[in-house]
Structures are given as structure tokens and as C-alpha cells.
């Protein structure tokens, strides 16, 4: 990948602390300070913003299968370095990302017994702090098993926390907000509203060969709660000798969380040399009718993935500039209760009424690619066994994207999805796919942790409650505030395959269940929710003759720059994004059940350029409860001096194109 170094500064210094000494690390702008110390053998860190204590003394260390690695430490050598670089992404919310931090590596050495040691590497950015453990190979710490990570995140006061419960199946839960002290165990990222000028998010970054970090807590002291292997081991430290980063994003406003690129910066640079084949695109698919039980994945009279249906979808995609067609239910394995018999899935054998190679050719002739669907039913080993053959086949057929799925909370041999076994599996899929020039859209996957920097063929992940619940949820669908909290929590780790764009709300299979949003809100999701490869999720019939579809056709998925002018977690959010390589801008704004009027200054536009704004907004009487469809489309000339008043109905939204003239 092409990397642009605008300015790189790297320095290394080493110092040794005395037994009683604490060591400090400050962010490049001097605003954040991490202090690391040792007290009675217990190693701790704390974080300050100026004089304000943000994280009070929090313990570091581990319980191992053979002997604790905590409570018996003295501090050893301290090594410092700094970096200031700017790197470019093959796709993303910003084309260029600045990675600017000061780093301090602190050795923690056992005072008695085996005298083992580990290193803790701290980084202070202007927008947060992070640390990770390194386990140098040594006697007594060669291959070992972590039974518990004692890492704490002690909040000095109670804070409101947005989170889903730990071990929510596939993270498909509804985010709720309560004081930390009243929460149960939480999955990350946890977003915290601490006071009027402090918002934070705590999460894994670069989750590699390790188990996922959930959080338990005592009062306001959060603690790492790692997802175990079946036998209770938390992490088997064999080949990979570092933990994921424990990242604490720190901002004055909720918008600062969305603008932070810390999670990406904490991941390694791209490992794919030539990324020219990674070209995410919008897609349609044989999908929504399956969710609504109009069609079936399995064979029979209502089989969705037929050659004829797929051709219709390819023709539609070609007509409307969608580069991909997702096809689910094309392969053998769906005819039994596949959630329990995932071993029956074949990833190479197509059903007789689906002409796999013919359809790939038909699509290619029209400039469209088939997106292959690989549901595993959680039988991940069955998938690994076939993966090489399947991916070779797809590559030879010109398929460039695979959507994977794991509907089963357990994997091979009863291991949990988000355990180290699961995390390793998901990575194996991404790396194998990269060798075969395949992009991955991962459903029921690991919690994203910024690894798309390293593996940009992972273009999107679900790991959230997506639009699909608006088809089959027994409680009516996702709450109207859902998309007002996703960007601040799940979205911090990476692109979301939310599948926006539903325009027809009837539902025969679960009457009354539908998007709890207005139509304009569905359009705004394309800008507010970030993915480089959004789906136009509805059945294609529902897009024909629908003026709102023009926005979906034209909205890009790759951005030069992102701004967040309005943000209140769980209430409303406005994102403004510049299309990559042009002077066109797009605005998406969504609200919860409350109607709002928000003023948007267009002062981000170029001085001296004239623009036309095409505004898709909630029409008269629009209300997600009983009148979701009214939408007004209007055009007006705007420039850098303009201010637009955005009117959002209850559950509503607004989507705007601003085109340079
Ligand atoms: C759940 C996925 O999220 C959905 O997109 C897919 O259609 C079904 N599993 C079947 O694989
Ligand atoms: Ca799902």
C-alpha cells in the first residue's frame, strides 16, 4: 500500500527508575498524562487531563495457571519513544490519518520467586491513551496460560455508560445507558459520558490471537473480563507475545469519539502489498425477502437463490451502478436446521437451480460481481477445512467478496465465538481471503478493533444488531435511537454492515415489525453509519420508481474527510463527509424518537465555489410511529456562508448531497 509520510519523528531514550519512583508520559499536546507506579508490589497506572483525574490508580497484571504475575512487582527499565506520521488508507472515513503519540515502555519485574518480568507499553495520544502488555520469552514465561487479566479502569466518579451486556449473542443487543455502578458485565466498546466536558470509550484495539475483553466492575472500577476457552483458560500465550491494546479514547464531546482514529493507529500498517484489487462497492442482494420469510434459503417452491432471480438482481445492479449482488442460499446445507447442523454446509456445491459459473459470467459481462455467501452455522472447523478450495474457486470465477456468517454462539468443539479460538478463526479467514484477492464482510464476527488498517480486505463486520431485526424481531424492530448510539460504541472499531435503505415497511411474517424510523432516516444512515460497502438492503422492486433511491445510487462510500457537527449519544448525530477525490459533500443526520431542528453551517465548503444542495428531508406530518414515508426533496444553491436548518421528525433524519458546480 502507498504510504505517505508527511513527517516522521522517532526518538528512543532509555532511563531507569528508582524503586519508589513513579514515571510519567504526556501526550504530544501536553493535555493528557499517564502516571505509572508500584505500591506494595502492585503495579498501577493512572490518567490525568490537566489537573482532572480521569482514571484513578488502576492495577496491572495477570493470574496465570502456574503462579500469579501481579502483586510482586518492582519497576525496572523505562524506554521512551515518539512518532508523528501521516499514513493513507485504501478506503476510509478520512483518506489521511495522523498517528502522533509519545510512548513509554515500563518493565515490571517480580521481586521474589521466579523473578519473571513483563513489559507494559503505554502510548499517549492527544485523543486518548492506550497500553498493552508484552511477554518476552524467558524461563518460567515461555508458553503460559492466562487465567485472568487483572487490568483495571478505575473511574474516580460514577459515569453514564452506553453498552450491551457481555456475551450478548453476536453482539446483537440493544445499547442501553445506565450509571456504571448499576451495570452488569459489559461488552466493549463501552462509551462513557462522565461530565459536561468528558466523554470516553474503552475498548480492545488490535485484537489478535487473544480473547475478547469484556468488562466486569466493582462500583465504578471496571476490570478486564476475558472470554474463556471451554476449559476456563482465558488466553494461551504461545506464538503471539503481546496483548491487544487497551484503548481509552478521551474527548470533550461525543463528537470527539467519532473523530478519533486511535483504534486504527493502534493497529499495524497494512500487510497487503498491492491493495488495488480492494474496491468496496454498494450492493443489492437476495436477502431482505429471506429475512421477511417471503423466500427461503433452502430448496423448494420459494427458493430465493435461483438463476432467474439472481439475473434480475444483476440487471438491476448494472442499471443502477451497484457493483455487487449478494446471493444467500445458493449452496448445499440449508435444507435441515442449519443452525445445529452447520457441518452440512458445502461452500463449493451450488443447488441445481443456481448456475454458479454462468451467473458469475453474466454478472461480469455487466460490470457486476457476485458476492458469495458462506453461512457456517458456527461449524467453523468445517469452514476452515473447505476454505482454501472454496476461495480458490471463487477467485477463479471472478467473485471478489465473501460474506461470512456464524449463527451459533458456539464454534467447533464448543468454543465460544469471542474466545481466543474464535478470534484466531476469524483472522484465519481474513488472511486466507487476502491471498485469494477476496474482500470479507463478516457477520456474527469478532468485535472489530481497527484491524482493517492491517487487513483492509475486511471491509465490514456486523457484530451489532443490524437492520435485519426490523424484519424478524418479535418486539417490533430496533428502537429509534439505535443508529444514534451505534457510531459511538460498536462503530469505533470499524465499518458496520448495517444494511440500510429499507423503503417498504409491510411485513406478513411478523406483522407490525418494521424500521422504527422515517424514510429520510433510512437515507441518512448511508452517511451516519460508516461502511465502504453499504448494501441497498430492500427488495429491488421497492426501489423502482422511488425518487428517494436516487440518493442511494449516488451516495459514495469512500471519503476524503469526515466532520461531526452535532452529536449527543443515543439522541442525535450529524456526520458531514467529503467524497474522496471530489469537492462534493454529503450530510446525514438522524434523531431518536424526538423531533429536532439543528442548524448546520456549511463553513466547511470551499471559499469561492458554488454548490447545489439536494436535500432529502422528512416531509409534512412524518413520524416514525404512524407516518414514516413522507419525504420532501428540494434543491437550493448554497455556499460557504450558508446555514441549513435541518428539520428531523420523530425517528427522522435528513440526507443531503452538496455538489460543486
Ligand atoms: C444472520 C446474518 O446476519 C444475515 O445477514 C444472514 O442472512 C443470516 N444470518 C443467514 O446466514
Ligand atoms: Ca446477524
PDB file of N, CA, C and O and ligand atoms in Angstrom, residues 172 443-444 462 468, ligand 2:
ATOM      1  N   UNK A 172     -25.503  -8.736  19.153  1.00  0.00           N
ATOM      2  CA  UNK A 172     -26.709  -8.202  18.518  1.00  0.00           C
ATOM      3  C   UNK A 172     -27.695  -7.731  19.583  1.00  0.00           C
ATOM      4  O   UNK A 172     -28.859  -8.164  19.627  1.00  0.00           O
ATOM      5  N   UNK A 443     -20.339 -11.442   9.239  1.00  0.00           N
ATOM      6  CA  UNK A 443     -21.477 -11.374  10.176  1.00  0.00           C
ATOM      7  C   UNK A 443     -21.232 -12.323  11.347  1.00  0.00           C
ATOM      8  O   UNK A 443     -20.535 -13.318  11.212  1.00  0.00           O
ATOM      9  N   UNK A 444     -21.811 -11.959  12.483  1.00  0.00           N
ATOM     10  CA  UNK A 444     -21.601 -12.700  13.737  1.00  0.00           C
ATOM     11  C   UNK A 444     -20.098 -12.911  13.980  1.00  0.00           C
ATOM     12  O   UNK A 444     -19.655 -14.008  14.322  1.00  0.00           O
ATOM     13  N   UNK A 462     -20.487  -7.192  10.997  1.00  0.00           N
ATOM     14  CA  UNK A 462     -21.780  -6.927  11.624  1.00  0.00           C
ATOM     15  C   UNK A 462     -21.501  -6.676  13.118  1.00  0.00           C
ATOM     16  O   UNK A 462     -21.297  -5.535  13.523  1.00  0.00           O
ATOM     17  N   UNK A 468     -31.622  -6.169   9.995  1.00  0.00           N
ATOM     18  CA  UNK A 468     -32.394  -7.412   9.862  1.00  0.00           C
ATOM     19  C   UNK A 468     -33.427  -7.573  10.983  1.00  0.00           C
ATOM     20  O   UNK A 468     -34.472  -8.186  10.768  1.00  0.00           O
TER      21      UNK A 468
HETATM   22 CA1  LIG B   2     -26.655 -11.297  12.313  1.00  0.00          CA
END
